[in-house]
């Protein structure tokens, strides 16, 4: 089990008049929009919500393939743990890029061991931002390749909700529901993503599934005054996936890419993630905005070769 607690207070001064003009909290972004991306000293790209809806893509791999200079290495076929490389940097576990959600690092141990065994549920994302070049140095320790920032669903201006439900092959069921709004100076958003599938891979001499089961919950609360604002975000998710480290030889892959060796039947990944963010903003005047972000992340995982042995491994890890 790997657990990592991160806490930081980050302050930045940036030119902005939005808060002072209309007293509306802006969601945390790194690039912002496609127009803003063109003004960066490096290069950047924004996959906005319209493009995500048009492509109906719940797999981050499929979206990032539309961005020049970004390449992905498929692993499970669903984008649960994408391997992202930018400008020639190795893509293994996205270890040479900084992964952010709403501007906060989300790799389990971004400084000491940046391998991204956790990746946010793409179904609840509103926008994806990719940053390359010199301007990315301010965003984290692993910026050799670039930065990928996932922007979660913003709090709506009026009370409203949304439900998306889809069903597909291999008993794949995707559900996304949210409801939120604003009342006076207060705002809120509740959201959940429930995803499952039996998987598409065939395990030798076995009838066991090779799919996944994901439960993801999100809460956002906001308050805004005349010159200052607070935004709180809490998130919790659980994943159980019948995935394995074991791959196929080139010859076996050419014969049947959906095959899995029988010896990998008991392999299973279990993980839990919880994170909390608190963003404070204060408008010094109409052109200067002071902001500070505090965050806490906790992640645990067991990727073992003994289905049902998680309790034994957890006990051993706990000492």
Coordinates of C-alpha atoms in Angstrom, one line a residue:
X1 CA 0.0 0.0 0.0
X2 CA 1.3 3.4 -0.9
X3 CA 0.0 6.4 0.9
X4 CA 1.1 10.0 0.3
X5 CA 0.0 13.1 2.0
X6 CA 0.7 16.4 0.3
X7 CA 0.0 19.8 1.7
X8 CA 1.0 23.1 0.3
X9 CA 0.1 26.7 0.2
X10 CA 0.9 28.3 -3.1
X11 CA 0.5 32.0 -3.8
X12 CA 0.6 33.7 -7.2
X13 CA -0.2 37.2 -8.4
X14 CA -1.7 37.4 -11.9
X15 CA -3.4 40.1 -13.9
X16 CA -7.2 39.7 -13.7
X17 CA -10.2 41.9 -13.5
X18 CA -12.9 39.2 -13.7
X19 CA -13.4 38.9 -9.9
X20 CA -13.6 42.6 -9.3
X21 CA -15.9 43.2 -12.2
X22 CA -18.6 40.6 -11.8
X23 CA -17.8 38.8 -8.5
X24 CA -17.9 35.3 -10.2
X25 CA -15.4 32.6 -9.2
X26 CA -13.4 31.3 -12.1
X27 CA -12.5 27.6 -12.2
X28 CA -8.8 26.8 -11.8
X29 CA -7.2 26.5 -15.2
X30 CA -3.6 26.6 -16.5
X31 CA -4.2 27.6 -20.1
X32 CA -7.8 28.7 -19.9
X33 CA -9.0 28.7 -23.6
X34 CA -7.7 28.1 -27.1
X35 CA -7.2 31.8 -27.5
X36 CA -5.2 32.0 -24.3
X37 CA -3.0 29.1 -25.5
X38 CA -1.9 31.1 -28.5
X39 CA -0.4 33.8 -26.1
X40 CA 1.8 31.3 -24.2
X41 CA 5.6 31.6 -24.5
X42 CA 5.7 27.9 -25.3
X43 CA 2.9 26.0 -27.0
X44 CA -0.4 24.7 -25.6
X45 CA -3.6 23.1 -26.6
X46 CA -7.1 23.1 -25.1
X47 CA -9.6 20.3 -25.6
X48 CA -12.8 22.1 -24.6
X49 CA -16.1 20.7 -23.4
X50 CA -17.7 21.0 -26.9
X51 CA -15.0 18.8 -28.4
X52 CA -15.3 16.2 -25.6
X53 CA -19.1 16.1 -26.1
X54 CA -18.9 15.8 -29.9
X55 CA -16.4 13.0 -29.7
X56 CA -18.2 11.3 -26.8
X57 CA -14.8 10.3 -25.5
X58 CA -14.5 9.0 -22.0
X59 CA -11.0 7.7 -22.7
X60 CA -8.2 10.3 -22.2
X61 CA -6.0 8.4 -24.7
X62 CA -8.4 9.1 -27.6
X63 CA -8.6 12.8 -26.7
X64 CA -4.9 13.4 -26.4
X65 CA -4.2 11.7 -29.8
X66 CA -5.7 14.9 -31.3
X67 CA -3.0 17.1 -29.8
X68 CA 0.3 17.5 -31.8
X69 CA 3.4 16.4 -30.0
X70 CA 1.5 14.2 -27.6
X71 CA 1.6 10.4 -27.8
X72 CA 0.1 7.7 -25.6
X73 CA 0.9 4.1 -25.0
X74 CA -2.2 2.0 -24.5
X75 CA -2.3 -0.4 -21.6
X76 CA -5.7 -1.6 -20.6
X77 CA -7.8 -0.4 -23.5
X78 CA -9.9 1.9 -21.3
X79 CA -7.5 4.7 -20.3
X80 CA -7.6 3.8 -16.6
X81 CA -3.9 4.4 -16.3
X82 CA -2.7 6.2 -19.4
X83 CA 0.9 6.4 -20.4
X84 CA 1.4 9.9 -21.7
X85 CA 4.5 11.2 -23.4
X86 CA 5.1 14.7 -24.8
X87 CA 7.9 15.7 -27.2
X88 CA 9.9 12.5 -27.1
X89 CA 9.8 12.0 -23.3
X90 CA 9.2 8.5 -22.2
X91 CA 5.5 7.7 -21.7
X92 CA 5.8 5.0 -19.1
X93 CA 3.4 5.7 -16.3
X94 CA 3.4 9.4 -17.4
X95 CA 6.5 9.8 -15.3
X96 CA 8.0 12.7 -17.3
X97 CA 5.1 15.0 -17.3
X98 CA 3.2 16.8 -14.6
X99 CA -0.5 15.7 -14.2
X100 CA -2.8 18.2 -12.6
X101 CA -6.5 18.3 -11.7
X102 CA -7.8 21.9 -11.4
X103 CA -4.2 23.0 -11.1
X104 CA -3.2 20.6 -8.3
X105 CA -0.7 17.8 -8.8
X106 CA -2.5 14.4 -8.7
X107 CA 0.2 11.8 -9.1
X108 CA 0.5 9.8 -5.9
X109 CA 4.1 10.9 -5.2
X110 CA 4.9 13.6 -7.7
X111 CA 8.3 14.5 -6.3
X112 CA 9.8 11.2 -5.2
X113 CA 8.1 8.7 -7.5
X114 CA 5.9 10.3 -10.2
X115 CA 4.5 7.1 -11.7
X116 CA 0.8 7.8 -12.2
X117 CA -0.9 4.7 -10.9
X118 CA -3.9 7.0 -10.2
X119 CA -5.6 9.0 -12.9
X120 CA -8.8 11.0 -12.4
X121 CA -12.0 9.7 -13.9
X122 CA -12.2 11.3 -17.4
X123 CA -16.0 11.0 -17.4
X124 CA -16.4 13.9 -14.9
X125 CA -13.9 16.3 -16.7
X126 CA -15.1 19.5 -18.4
X127 CA -11.9 20.4 -20.2
X128 CA -8.3 19.1 -20.9
X129 CA -5.3 21.5 -21.2
X130 CA -1.9 20.5 -22.5
X131 CA 1.2 22.8 -22.0
X132 CA 4.6 22.4 -23.7
X133 CA 7.6 24.6 -23.6
X134 CA 9.3 27.1 -21.2
X135 CA 6.1 28.4 -19.6
X136 CA 5.4 25.0 -17.9
X137 CA 8.3 25.2 -15.4
X138 CA 6.2 26.8 -12.7
X139 CA 3.7 23.9 -12.5
X140 CA 5.6 21.1 -10.8
X141 CA 8.7 18.9 -10.5
X142 CA 8.2 16.6 -13.5
X143 CA 7.9 19.0 -16.4
X144 CA 10.6 17.6 -18.7
X145 CA 7.9 16.6 -21.2
X146 CA 5.0 19.0 -20.4
X147 CA 1.9 19.5 -18.3
X148 CA -1.6 18.0 -18.6
X149 CA -4.3 19.7 -16.6
X150 CA -7.7 18.2 -16.2
X151 CA -10.5 20.7 -15.4
X152 CA -13.4 19.3 -13.5
X153 CA -17.1 20.2 -13.9
X154 CA -17.6 23.9 -12.9
X155 CA -20.4 25.0 -10.5
X156 CA -23.3 26.2 -12.8
X157 CA -24.5 29.7 -12.6
X158 CA -28.1 28.5 -12.1
X159 CA -29.6 25.5 -10.4
X160 CA -29.4 22.7 -12.9
X161 CA -28.5 19.0 -13.3
X162 CA -27.3 16.6 -15.9
X163 CA -27.5 12.8 -16.3
X164 CA -25.6 10.8 -18.9
X165 CA -26.2 7.0 -19.1
X166 CA -24.7 4.7 -21.7
X167 CA -24.6 0.9 -22.2
X168 CA -22.4 -1.0 -24.5
X169 CA -20.6 -4.3 -25.3
X170 CA -19.2 -6.5 -22.6
X171 CA -21.8 -5.1 -20.2
X172 CA -20.2 -1.7 -20.2
X173 CA -22.3 0.7 -18.2
X174 CA -21.3 4.4 -17.7
X175 CA -23.4 6.7 -15.5
X176 CA -22.6 10.4 -14.8
X177 CA -24.9 12.6 -12.8
X178 CA -24.5 16.0 -11.3
X179 CA -26.6 18.8 -9.8
X180 CA -25.6 22.3 -8.7
X181 CA -26.2 26.0 -8.7
X182 CA -25.8 29.3 -6.9
X183 CA -27.9 31.1 -4.2
X184 CA -26.7 34.6 -3.3
X185 CA -23.0 34.4 -2.4
X186 CA -23.0 30.6 -2.2
X187 CA -22.6 27.9 -4.8
X188 CA -22.5 24.1 -4.8
X189 CA -22.1 21.1 -7.0
X190 CA -22.7 17.4 -6.4
X191 CA -21.4 14.8 -8.9
X192 CA -20.9 11.1 -9.3
X193 CA -19.5 8.8 -11.9
X194 CA -20.3 5.1 -11.8
X195 CA -18.5 3.0 -14.4
X196 CA -18.2 -0.7 -15.0
X197 CA -17.4 -3.3 -17.6
X198 CA -16.8 -7.0 -17.9
X199 CA -13.8 -6.3 -20.2
X200 CA -13.0 -7.5 -23.7
X201 CA -10.0 -9.7 -23.1
X202 CA -10.2 -13.5 -23.1
X203 CA -8.2 -15.2 -20.3
X204 CA -6.9 -18.7 -21.3
X205 CA -8.8 -21.6 -19.7
X206 CA -11.0 -19.2 -17.6
X207 CA -14.4 -17.6 -17.7
X208 CA -13.4 -14.7 -15.4
X209 CA -14.0 -11.1 -16.5
X210 CA -11.2 -8.7 -17.3
X211 CA -13.1 -5.5 -16.7
X212 CA -13.4 -2.9 -14.0
X213 CA -15.7 -1.2 -11.5
X214 CA -15.2 2.5 -10.6
X215 CA -17.1 4.7 -8.2
X216 CA -16.3 8.4 -8.1
X217 CA -17.9 11.2 -6.0
X218 CA -17.3 14.9 -6.1
X219 CA -18.5 17.9 -3.9
X220 CA -17.8 21.6 -4.6
X221 CA -18.8 24.5 -2.4
X222 CA -18.1 28.1 -3.0
X223 CA -18.5 31.5 -1.3
X224 CA -17.8 34.9 -2.9
X225 CA -17.7 38.3 -1.4
X226 CA -17.2 41.7 -2.9
X227 CA -13.4 41.3 -3.2
X228 CA -12.6 37.8 -2.0
X229 CA -13.8 34.2 -2.6
X230 CA -13.4 30.6 -1.4
X231 CA -13.8 27.4 -3.3
X232 CA -13.7 24.0 -1.7
X233 CA -13.5 20.7 -3.6
X234 CA -13.7 17.2 -2.1
X235 CA -13.4 14.0 -4.1
X236 CA -13.4 10.3 -3.3
X237 CA -13.1 7.3 -5.7
X238 CA -12.6 3.5 -5.6
X239 CA -11.5 1.3 -8.4
X240 CA -11.4 -2.5 -8.7
X241 CA -10.1 -3.7 -12.1
X242 CA -9.1 -7.2 -13.2
X243 CA -5.9 -5.9 -14.8
X244 CA -2.4 -7.4 -14.9
X245 CA 1.2 -6.4 -15.4
X246 CA 1.7 -9.4 -17.7
X247 CA 1.5 -8.7 -21.4
X248 CA 1.8 -10.9 -24.5
X249 CA 4.7 -11.9 -26.7
X250 CA 4.8 -10.3 -30.1
X251 CA 3.8 -13.5 -31.8
X252 CA 0.9 -14.1 -29.5
X253 CA -0.2 -10.5 -29.8
X254 CA -0.2 -10.7 -33.6
X255 CA -2.4 -13.9 -33.4
X256 CA -4.9 -12.5 -30.9
X257 CA -4.5 -9.0 -29.4
X258 CA -7.4 -9.7 -27.0
X259 CA -5.9 -12.7 -25.4
X260 CA -4.5 -12.9 -21.8
X261 CA -2.4 -15.8 -20.4
X262 CA -4.2 -18.0 -17.9
X263 CA -1.5 -17.4 -15.3
X264 CA -2.7 -13.8 -15.0
X265 CA -6.3 -14.8 -14.0
X266 CA -6.0 -13.9 -10.3
X267 CA -4.4 -10.5 -11.0
X268 CA -6.4 -7.5 -9.7
X269 CA -5.9 -3.8 -9.0
X270 CA -7.6 -2.2 -6.1
X271 CA -7.2 1.5 -5.3
X272 CA -8.8 4.3 -3.4
X273 CA -8.2 8.0 -3.7
X274 CA -9.4 11.0 -1.8
X275 CA -8.5 14.6 -2.3
X276 CA -9.4 18.0 -0.9
X277 CA -8.7 21.5 -2.3
X278 CA -9.3 24.9 -0.8
X279 CA -8.7 27.9 -3.1
X280 CA -8.7 31.5 -1.7
X281 CA -8.7 34.6 -3.9
X282 CA -8.5 38.2 -3.0
X283 CA -8.7 41.1 -5.5
X284 CA -6.3 43.8 -4.5
X285 CA -7.6 46.0 -7.2
X286 CA -9.2 45.7 -10.7
X287 CA -5.9 44.4 -12.2
X288 CA -4.3 42.3 -9.5
X289 CA -5.6 39.1 -8.0
X290 CA -3.9 37.2 -5.2
X291 CA -4.7 33.5 -4.9
X292 CA -3.6 30.7 -2.6
X293 CA -4.3 27.0 -2.8
X294 CA -4.1 24.3 -0.1
X295 CA -4.5 20.7 -1.0
X296 CA -4.5 17.2 0.6
X297 CA -4.3 14.0 -1.4
X298 CA -4.3 10.4 -0.1
X299 CA -3.9 7.4 -2.4
X300 CA -3.6 3.7 -1.6
X301 CA -3.3 0.8 -4.0
X302 CA -2.9 -3.0 -4.1
X303 CA -2.0 -4.6 -7.4
X304 CA -1.6 -8.2 -6.6
X305 CA -1.6 -11.7 -8.1
X306 CA -4.0 -13.2 -5.6
X307 CA -7.7 -12.3 -6.1
X308 CA -9.3 -11.8 -2.7
X309 CA -6.0 -11.5 -0.9
X310 CA -6.2 -7.8 -0.4
X311 CA -6.8 -8.0 3.3
X312 CA -3.6 -10.1 3.8
X313 CA -1.6 -7.6 1.8
X314 CA -3.1 -4.6 3.6
X315 CA -2.3 -6.2 6.9
X316 CA 1.3 -6.8 5.9
X317 CA 1.7 -3.3 4.6
X318 CA 0.4 -1.9 7.8
X319 CA 3.0 -3.9 9.8

